Short mmCIF file of C-alpha atoms in Angstrom, two decimals:
data_model
loop_
_atom_site.label_atom_id
_atom_site.label_comp_id
_atom_site.label_asym_id
_atom_site.label_seq_id
_atom_site.Cartn_x
_atom_site.Cartn_y
_atom_site.Cartn_z
CA MET A 159 54.73 4.14 4.89
CA SER A 160 53.63 1.22 2.74
CA ARG A 161 53.86 -2.45 3.66
CA GLN A 162 54.71 -5.45 1.53
CA LEU A 163 51.63 -7.03 -0.05
CA SER A 164 50.82 -10.64 0.77
CA TYR A 165 50.91 -13.34 -1.90
CA HIS A 166 47.12 -13.32 -2.27
CA GLU A 167 47.09 -9.53 -2.56
CA GLN A 168 49.78 -9.75 -5.26
CA VAL A 169 47.67 -12.22 -7.22
CA GLU A 170 44.68 -9.89 -7.05
CA VAL A 171 46.70 -6.80 -8.05
CA PHE A 172 48.08 -8.41 -11.18
CA ALA A 173 44.84 -10.19 -12.01
CA ARG A 174 43.13 -6.78 -12.14
CA LEU A 175 45.94 -5.17 -14.14
CA ARG A 176 45.83 -8.06 -16.61
CA ALA A 177 42.05 -7.91 -16.90
CA ALA A 178 42.28 -4.21 -17.77
CA ASN A 179 45.14 -4.71 -20.25
CA PRO A 180 45.72 -8.37 -21.19
CA GLN A 181 48.66 -7.77 -23.54
CA PRO A 182 50.56 -4.66 -22.47
CA LYS A 183 53.41 -3.60 -24.72
CA GLY A 184 56.41 -1.34 -24.34
CA GLU A 185 55.93 2.07 -25.94
CA LEU A 186 59.39 2.31 -27.53
CA GLU A 187 59.14 1.68 -31.27
CA HIS A 188 61.61 -0.83 -32.72
CA LEU A 189 62.08 -3.16 -35.69
CA ASN A 190 64.31 -5.90 -34.28
CA ALA A 191 66.58 -6.74 -31.33
CA PHE A 192 69.22 -4.20 -32.35
CA THR A 193 66.82 -1.29 -32.72
CA LEU A 194 65.17 -2.24 -29.40
CA LEU A 195 68.58 -2.16 -27.72
CA VAL A 196 69.39 1.23 -29.24
CA ALA A 197 65.97 2.67 -28.41
CA VAL A 198 66.20 1.65 -24.76
CA ALA A 199 69.75 3.01 -24.50
CA LEU A 200 68.59 6.31 -26.00
CA SER A 201 65.65 6.51 -23.58
CA ALA A 202 67.82 7.04 -20.49
CA GLN A 203 66.74 10.37 -18.98
CA ALA A 204 64.42 10.93 -21.94
CA THR A 205 60.79 10.17 -22.73
CA ASP A 206 59.73 7.29 -24.95
CA ALA A 207 57.85 9.80 -27.12
CA SER A 208 61.01 11.84 -27.76
CA VAL A 209 62.97 8.70 -28.63
CA ASN A 210 60.26 7.44 -30.99
CA LYS A 211 60.17 10.80 -32.77
CA ALA A 212 63.92 10.63 -33.35
CA THR A 213 64.15 6.98 -34.37
CA ARG A 214 61.28 6.89 -36.87
CA ASP A 215 63.61 8.32 -39.49
CA LEU A 216 66.75 6.62 -38.16
CA PHE A 217 65.77 2.97 -37.85
CA PRO A 218 64.57 2.42 -41.44
CA ILE A 219 68.11 3.17 -42.63
CA ALA A 220 70.10 1.85 -39.65
CA ASP A 221 68.49 -1.32 -38.36
CA THR A 222 71.73 -3.32 -37.96
CA PRO A 223 75.06 -2.55 -36.25
CA GLN A 224 76.76 -2.54 -39.66
CA LYS A 225 74.37 0.06 -41.07
CA MET A 226 74.71 2.16 -37.91
CA LEU A 227 78.49 2.11 -38.30
CA ALA A 228 78.12 3.20 -41.93
CA ILE A 229 76.26 6.30 -40.74
CA GLY A 230 78.91 7.01 -38.11
CA GLU A 231 78.79 9.22 -35.04
CA GLU A 232 78.55 12.52 -36.90
CA GLY A 233 75.89 11.12 -39.19
CA LEU A 234 73.89 9.81 -36.23
CA ILE A 235 73.82 13.06 -34.26
CA PRO A 236 71.31 14.92 -36.49
CA TYR A 237 68.78 12.13 -35.97
CA ILE A 238 68.99 12.12 -32.17
CA ARG A 239 69.82 15.78 -31.47
CA THR A 240 66.41 16.34 -29.83
CA ILE A 241 67.13 13.66 -27.19
CA GLY A 242 68.88 14.62 -23.96
CA LEU A 243 72.62 13.82 -23.71
CA TYR A 244 72.62 13.11 -27.45
CA ARG A 245 76.39 13.49 -27.97
CA ASN A 246 77.31 10.92 -25.35
CA LYS A 247 74.53 8.63 -26.53
CA ALA A 248 75.78 8.87 -30.12
CA LYS A 249 79.25 7.79 -28.99
CA ASN A 250 77.75 4.85 -27.07
CA VAL A 251 75.53 3.70 -29.95
CA ILE A 252 78.46 3.67 -32.38
CA ARG A 253 80.75 1.92 -29.90
CA LEU A 254 78.15 -0.71 -28.96
CA SER A 255 77.57 -1.31 -32.67
CA GLU A 256 81.31 -1.90 -33.10
CA LEU A 257 81.37 -4.36 -30.21
CA LEU A 258 78.31 -6.22 -31.48
CA VAL A 259 80.12 -6.77 -34.78
CA GLU A 260 83.48 -7.62 -33.17
CA ARG A 261 82.24 -9.88 -30.38
CA HIS A 262 78.85 -11.19 -31.43
CA GLY A 263 78.82 -11.35 -35.22
CA GLY A 264 76.47 -8.37 -35.41
CA GLU A 265 73.80 -10.09 -33.29
CA VAL A 266 72.36 -8.90 -29.97
CA PRO A 267 73.40 -11.36 -27.24
CA SER A 268 70.89 -12.99 -24.90
CA SER A 269 73.15 -12.80 -21.83
CA ARG A 270 72.77 -10.06 -19.23
CA ALA A 271 76.52 -9.91 -18.67
CA ALA A 272 77.21 -9.61 -22.41
CA LEU A 273 74.60 -6.88 -22.77
CA GLU A 274 75.87 -4.92 -19.76
CA ALA A 275 79.39 -5.04 -21.22
CA LEU A 276 78.19 -2.79 -24.06
CA PRO A 277 78.64 1.00 -23.75
CA GLY A 278 75.54 2.80 -22.52
CA VAL A 279 73.81 -0.43 -21.56
CA GLY A 280 73.02 -0.69 -17.86
CA ARG A 281 71.08 -3.28 -15.92
CA LYS A 282 67.68 -1.79 -16.77
CA THR A 283 68.40 -1.70 -20.51
CA ALA A 284 69.71 -5.27 -20.43
CA ASN A 285 66.61 -6.43 -18.57
CA VAL A 286 64.29 -4.73 -21.07
CA VAL A 287 65.99 -6.49 -24.00
CA LEU A 288 66.03 -9.83 -22.19
CA ASN A 289 62.34 -9.49 -21.37
CA MET A 290 60.91 -7.97 -24.53
CA TRP A 291 63.05 -9.71 -27.13
CA TRP A 292 64.22 -12.95 -25.57
CA GLY A 293 61.12 -13.65 -23.48
CA PHE A 294 63.03 -13.93 -20.19
CA PRO A 295 60.98 -12.86 -17.13
CA SER A 296 63.50 -10.22 -16.10
CA GLN A 297 62.31 -7.20 -14.14
CA PRO A 298 63.48 -3.86 -15.56
CA VAL A 299 63.14 -1.15 -12.92
CA ASP A 300 62.77 2.42 -14.15
CA THR A 301 61.48 5.39 -12.16
CA HIS A 302 57.84 4.37 -12.70
CA VAL A 303 58.38 0.76 -11.62
CA PHE A 304 60.44 1.88 -8.62
CA ARG A 305 57.77 4.34 -7.46
CA VAL A 306 54.74 2.11 -8.04
CA SER A 307 56.38 -0.97 -6.51
CA ASN A 308 57.26 0.88 -3.30
CA ARG A 309 54.04 2.86 -3.06
CA THR A 310 51.66 -0.01 -3.59
CA GLY A 311 53.64 -2.60 -1.62
CA VAL A 312 54.21 -4.83 -4.65
CA ALA A 313 57.97 -4.77 -3.99
CA MET A 314 59.74 -2.72 -1.35
CA GLY A 315 63.33 -1.57 -1.75
CA ALA A 316 65.63 1.39 -1.19
CA ASP A 317 67.29 1.05 -4.61
CA VAL A 318 66.51 -0.37 -8.03
CA VAL A 319 68.34 -3.65 -7.44
CA ALA A 320 66.41 -4.26 -4.22
CA VAL A 321 63.12 -3.57 -6.01
CA GLU A 322 64.16 -5.84 -8.88
CA ARG A 323 64.85 -8.63 -6.39
CA GLY A 324 61.57 -7.92 -4.64
CA LEU A 325 59.65 -8.25 -7.89
CA GLU A 326 61.39 -11.54 -8.65
CA ASN A 327 60.59 -12.80 -5.15
CA HIS A 328 57.01 -11.56 -4.73
CA VAL A 329 55.26 -11.28 -8.10
CA PRO A 330 53.49 -14.59 -8.84
CA VAL A 331 55.36 -16.33 -11.63
CA GLU A 332 52.44 -16.34 -14.07
CA TYR A 333 52.56 -12.52 -14.10
CA GLN A 334 56.33 -11.95 -14.16
CA GLN A 335 56.77 -11.82 -17.93
CA LEU A 336 54.50 -8.78 -18.29
CA SER A 337 54.58 -7.31 -14.78
CA HIS A 338 56.99 -4.48 -15.59
CA HIS A 339 54.76 -3.32 -18.46
CA TRP A 340 51.74 -3.15 -16.16
CA LEU A 341 53.71 -1.29 -13.50
CA ILE A 342 55.23 1.19 -15.98
CA LEU A 343 51.86 1.99 -17.52
CA HIS A 344 50.23 2.26 -14.10
CA GLY A 345 52.95 4.69 -13.03
CA ARG A 346 52.81 6.67 -16.25
CA TYR A 347 49.06 7.18 -16.35
CA THR A 348 47.56 6.53 -12.88
CA CYS A 349 50.11 6.30 -10.06
CA VAL A 350 51.89 9.45 -11.21
CA ALA A 351 54.63 11.05 -9.15
CA ARG A 352 53.13 14.28 -7.84
CA LYS A 353 49.42 13.65 -7.48
CA PRO A 354 48.53 9.99 -8.00
CA LYS A 355 45.06 9.43 -9.42
CA CYS A 356 43.95 7.29 -6.49
CA PRO A 357 40.21 7.92 -6.90
CA THR A 358 40.24 6.16 -10.29
CA CYS A 359 42.89 3.52 -9.45
CA LEU A 360 41.71 -0.04 -10.01
CA ILE A 361 43.91 -1.39 -7.19
CA ARG A 362 43.21 1.39 -4.67
CA ASP A 363 41.72 -0.97 -2.06
CA LEU A 364 44.78 -3.25 -2.22
CA CYS A 365 47.44 -0.52 -2.32
CA THR A 366 49.19 0.03 1.02
CA PHE A 367 50.21 3.66 0.30
CA GLU A 368 48.92 5.71 3.22
CA GLU A 369 48.93 9.18 1.63
CA LYS A 370 46.36 8.47 -1.06
CA THR A 371 44.93 11.34 -3.08
CA PRO A 372 41.40 11.93 -1.72
CA GLU A 373 38.22 11.75 -3.75
#
């Protein structure tokens, strides 16, 4: 069982993560706010690599809601067929494009409530767009962030909303803008699900996870 890190431990954790990667970036490829929104919506239960592979041909010809609507649902499906749940996602992308045109003049809104009102856009997707495009220090919680936050003691919580609140409450403010990038990358490449790479982890001595992978 992990314990919640103290404020000074939090500072040290994120200072080390920042020193190792000063400007972390999301791995989903996008051209603008609309393509970021679509990419994140498509990434639900799919890898960033699979989404990037599908959207490299799609986004150059459909980088606005209007252009996406011109392609239509049946025209969109061939581009995203390799992504899980592609039929439902195609419906959502076309419908959210319609609503962006109808309600927001074709622009992506900067309100969480407005974003979450769009089909296929949940709290995590809204938080990613708010953070990466609008520069708001929101805390998107995916499976990597959830696992790393609980394991290390950065933010403890039984569900994603509790972890999101924990990150808002415990991560020092100077690190909040980029904290989810550091946590995602740490979870993707070091603090992996089945056999975390504890021997090479740069925050091993601060992490409160008791079942560390031995040397």
